[in-house]
């Protein structure tokens, strides 16, 4: 479970792991390595904010389907004039104009992501063995008003599923290395400071 919970608490993996799915949404000329907007660390919990490219243009099928309900990245361009000061306290605490989403990690196994477009997504990491975890994802969206919005929402969920599968590949490989005992320590970067809190919270 710790590998899953501790894994995706940074954004710099996106341009490398999700380069085809997110070619310029999180990493672009102004932020090539997808550095975080901010991190807040608490005794057992943590929160991080991620920015997005305000000039991203969806293409192909995504352009047609995201036009109906949008997604976190198309919303940056669509909602350029969103008044950040009117957001609830704790959402986009930096009040950055290019804010895309926040991730709140609640000890021991729960994530909630608030996003600029859709309401929110939650992750639960359920340990079933010392080296196996079920990763449960739930998407919370407004009720669709028509068939176009329904199709758009299903496309968004399928798109997110495919991106999560890319994350899962790295989790499975990491677990194999840990199980082998070949390494006894792991060095984390400043962008992974949120992950260190998982181990400090015990």
Short mmCIF file of C-alpha atoms in Angstrom, two decimals:
data_model
loop_
_atom_site.label_atom_id
_atom_site.label_comp_id
_atom_site.label_asym_id
_atom_site.label_seq_id
_atom_site.Cartn_x
_atom_site.Cartn_y
_atom_site.Cartn_z
CA UNK A 1 0.00 0.00 0.00
CA UNK A 2 2.79 2.44 0.88
CA UNK A 3 4.21 2.19 -2.62
CA UNK A 4 0.84 3.18 -4.06
CA UNK A 5 0.05 5.96 -1.60
CA UNK A 6 3.57 7.34 -1.73
CA UNK A 7 3.94 7.16 -5.47
CA UNK A 8 1.93 9.84 -7.27
CA UNK A 9 2.51 12.80 -4.94
CA UNK A 10 4.50 14.83 -7.42
CA UNK A 11 3.95 15.94 -11.01
CA UNK A 12 7.40 15.69 -12.58
CA UNK A 13 6.74 12.12 -13.74
CA UNK A 14 3.99 13.34 -16.10
CA UNK A 15 6.10 14.54 -19.05
CA UNK A 16 8.13 11.32 -18.97
CA UNK A 17 5.53 8.68 -18.13
CA UNK A 18 2.43 10.33 -19.62
CA UNK A 19 4.09 12.15 -22.51
CA UNK A 20 1.69 10.79 -25.12
CA UNK A 21 -1.46 11.29 -23.05
CA UNK A 22 -0.40 14.69 -21.66
CA UNK A 23 2.10 16.09 -24.20
CA UNK A 24 1.91 19.68 -22.95
CA UNK A 25 -0.85 19.88 -20.35
CA UNK A 26 1.29 19.76 -17.19
CA UNK A 27 4.79 20.37 -18.55
CA UNK A 28 5.33 23.12 -21.13
CA UNK A 29 7.75 25.97 -21.87
CA UNK A 30 7.06 27.79 -18.59
CA UNK A 31 7.34 24.63 -16.45
CA UNK A 32 9.17 21.96 -18.43
CA UNK A 33 9.59 19.57 -15.50
CA UNK A 34 6.11 20.02 -13.99
CA UNK A 35 7.31 21.45 -10.68
CA UNK A 36 4.60 21.79 -8.06
CA UNK A 37 2.91 25.09 -7.32
CA UNK A 38 3.03 24.36 -3.63
CA UNK A 39 3.02 21.72 -0.90
CA UNK A 40 1.55 21.83 2.60
CA UNK A 41 2.67 19.23 5.12
CA UNK A 42 0.74 18.35 8.25
CA UNK A 43 1.44 15.80 10.97
CA UNK A 44 -0.26 12.95 9.10
CA UNK A 45 -1.69 14.53 5.96
CA UNK A 46 -0.45 16.63 3.06
CA UNK A 47 -1.70 18.76 0.19
CA UNK A 48 -0.10 19.68 -3.12
CA UNK A 49 -1.09 21.98 -5.97
CA UNK A 50 -0.35 21.41 -9.65
CA UNK A 51 -0.51 23.96 -12.44
CA UNK A 52 -1.45 23.43 -16.06
CA UNK A 53 -0.70 24.94 -19.44
CA UNK A 54 -3.28 27.68 -20.11
CA UNK A 55 -2.56 27.51 -23.85
CA UNK A 56 -3.10 23.76 -24.27
CA UNK A 57 -5.28 22.90 -27.27
CA UNK A 58 -6.94 19.45 -27.29
CA UNK A 59 -6.84 17.66 -30.64
CA UNK A 60 -8.82 14.98 -32.46
CA UNK A 61 -11.44 13.06 -30.52
CA UNK A 62 -10.45 14.77 -27.27
CA UNK A 63 -11.25 18.18 -28.75
CA UNK A 64 -14.77 17.11 -29.69
CA UNK A 65 -15.53 15.25 -26.47
CA UNK A 66 -13.94 17.65 -23.99
CA UNK A 67 -15.85 20.53 -25.61
CA UNK A 68 -19.05 19.24 -23.98
CA UNK A 69 -17.98 19.15 -20.35
CA UNK A 70 -14.31 20.05 -20.49
CA UNK A 71 -11.55 18.50 -18.47
CA UNK A 72 -9.03 19.88 -16.03
CA UNK A 73 -6.72 21.10 -18.78
CA UNK A 74 -9.18 22.44 -21.35
CA UNK A 75 -10.78 24.36 -18.48
CA UNK A 76 -7.64 26.45 -18.06
CA UNK A 77 -8.25 28.15 -21.38
CA UNK A 78 -12.03 28.16 -21.05
CA UNK A 79 -12.00 29.62 -17.52
CA UNK A 80 -9.04 32.00 -17.80
CA UNK A 81 -10.93 34.64 -15.85
CA UNK A 82 -11.89 32.40 -12.92
CA UNK A 83 -11.64 34.52 -9.77
CA UNK A 84 -9.17 32.58 -7.64
CA UNK A 85 -10.02 34.67 -4.58
CA UNK A 86 -13.55 33.21 -4.58
CA UNK A 87 -12.39 29.61 -4.36
CA UNK A 88 -12.98 27.87 -1.01
CA UNK A 89 -10.18 28.13 1.52
CA UNK A 90 -7.66 25.36 0.94
CA UNK A 91 -8.46 24.99 -2.77
CA UNK A 92 -5.58 26.43 -4.83
CA UNK A 93 -3.98 27.93 -1.71
CA UNK A 94 -1.38 29.71 -3.87
CA UNK A 95 -4.21 31.40 -5.83
CA UNK A 96 -2.16 30.84 -8.99
CA UNK A 97 -3.96 31.73 -12.23
CA UNK A 98 -2.68 28.55 -13.93
CA UNK A 99 -3.85 26.24 -11.15
CA UNK A 100 -5.18 22.94 -12.55
CA UNK A 101 -5.83 20.75 -9.49
CA UNK A 102 -4.98 19.98 -5.87
CA UNK A 103 -4.32 16.59 -4.32
CA UNK A 104 -5.07 16.10 -0.62
CA UNK A 105 -3.57 12.96 0.89
CA UNK A 106 -5.34 11.82 4.04
CA UNK A 107 -3.46 9.32 6.21
CA UNK A 108 -3.35 6.39 5.86
CA UNK A 109 -4.79 5.51 2.42
CA UNK A 110 -7.05 8.19 0.88
CA UNK A 111 -6.60 10.86 -1.81
CA UNK A 112 -9.04 13.50 -2.94
CA UNK A 113 -8.29 15.66 -5.98
CA UNK A 114 -10.19 18.90 -6.51
CA UNK A 115 -10.02 20.11 -10.08
CA UNK A 116 -10.67 23.20 -12.09
CA UNK A 117 -13.22 21.47 -14.35
CA UNK A 118 -14.89 18.41 -12.89
CA UNK A 119 -15.88 18.38 -9.23
CA UNK A 120 -13.45 15.81 -7.79
CA UNK A 121 -11.84 12.38 -7.93
CA UNK A 122 -10.96 10.11 -5.00
CA UNK A 123 -8.45 7.28 -4.63
CA UNK A 124 -8.47 4.58 -1.97
CA UNK A 125 -5.51 2.24 -1.58
CA UNK A 126 -6.65 -1.00 0.06
CA UNK A 127 -3.85 -3.37 1.18
CA UNK A 128 -4.74 -7.04 0.64
CA UNK A 129 -1.26 -8.49 1.30
CA UNK A 130 2.21 -7.25 2.19
CA UNK A 131 2.94 -6.75 -1.50
CA UNK A 132 -0.52 -6.31 -3.05
CA UNK A 133 -2.90 -3.34 -3.02
CA UNK A 134 -6.24 -2.57 -4.64
CA UNK A 135 -6.31 0.95 -6.10
CA UNK A 136 -9.93 2.17 -6.16
CA UNK A 137 -10.79 5.31 -8.12
CA UNK A 138 -14.12 7.16 -7.98
CA UNK A 139 -15.08 10.09 -10.22
CA UNK A 140 -17.71 12.54 -8.99
CA UNK A 141 -19.35 14.61 -11.72
CA UNK A 142 -22.50 16.63 -12.21
CA UNK A 143 -25.42 14.71 -13.70
CA UNK A 144 -25.18 14.93 -17.51
CA UNK A 145 -27.84 17.09 -19.18
CA UNK A 146 -27.76 15.20 -22.49
CA UNK A 147 -26.17 12.31 -24.37
CA UNK A 148 -23.22 14.46 -25.47
CA UNK A 149 -22.29 15.28 -21.87
CA UNK A 150 -22.70 11.63 -20.86
CA UNK A 151 -20.35 10.53 -23.65
CA UNK A 152 -17.88 13.25 -22.68
CA UNK A 153 -17.88 12.09 -19.05
CA UNK A 154 -17.29 8.47 -20.02
CA UNK A 155 -14.44 9.55 -22.31
CA UNK A 156 -12.89 11.51 -19.42
CA UNK A 157 -13.08 8.47 -17.15
CA UNK A 158 -11.61 6.16 -19.81
CA UNK A 159 -8.82 8.66 -20.46
CA UNK A 160 -8.04 8.84 -16.72
CA UNK A 161 -8.08 5.02 -16.50
CA UNK A 162 -5.48 4.75 -19.26
CA UNK A 163 -3.23 7.30 -17.55
CA UNK A 164 -3.57 5.40 -14.26
CA UNK A 165 -2.50 2.21 -16.01
CA UNK A 166 0.72 3.97 -16.94
CA UNK A 167 1.18 4.78 -13.24
CA UNK A 168 0.47 1.16 -12.30
CA UNK A 169 3.29 -0.12 -14.50
CA UNK A 170 5.80 1.81 -12.43
CA UNK A 171 4.19 0.66 -9.17
CA UNK A 172 4.43 -2.98 -10.20
CA UNK A 173 8.06 -2.59 -11.25
CA UNK A 174 8.92 -0.77 -8.02
CA UNK A 175 7.28 -3.55 -5.98
CA UNK A 176 9.37 -6.17 -7.82
CA UNK A 177 12.57 -4.30 -6.96
CA UNK A 178 11.55 -3.87 -3.31
CA UNK A 179 10.62 -7.55 -3.03
CA UNK A 180 14.04 -8.58 -4.38
CA UNK A 181 15.86 -6.81 -1.54
CA UNK A 182 18.38 -5.48 -4.05
CA UNK A 183 18.11 -1.95 -2.68
CA UNK A 184 17.97 -0.89 0.95
CA UNK A 185 17.35 2.84 0.55
CA UNK A 186 15.72 5.27 -1.84
CA UNK A 187 16.70 8.89 -2.45
CA UNK A 188 13.85 11.34 -3.03
CA UNK A 189 14.02 14.78 -4.64
CA UNK A 190 12.61 18.05 -3.29
CA UNK A 191 9.61 17.58 -5.59
CA UNK A 192 8.82 14.37 -3.66
CA UNK A 193 8.72 16.00 -0.22
CA UNK A 194 5.05 15.05 0.12
CA UNK A 195 5.94 11.35 -0.23
CA UNK A 196 8.40 11.60 2.65
CA UNK A 197 5.53 12.58 4.95
CA UNK A 198 3.98 9.13 4.53
CA UNK A 199 6.93 7.55 6.31
CA UNK A 200 7.17 10.34 8.90
CA UNK A 201 3.48 9.90 9.83
CA UNK A 202 3.94 6.48 11.44
#
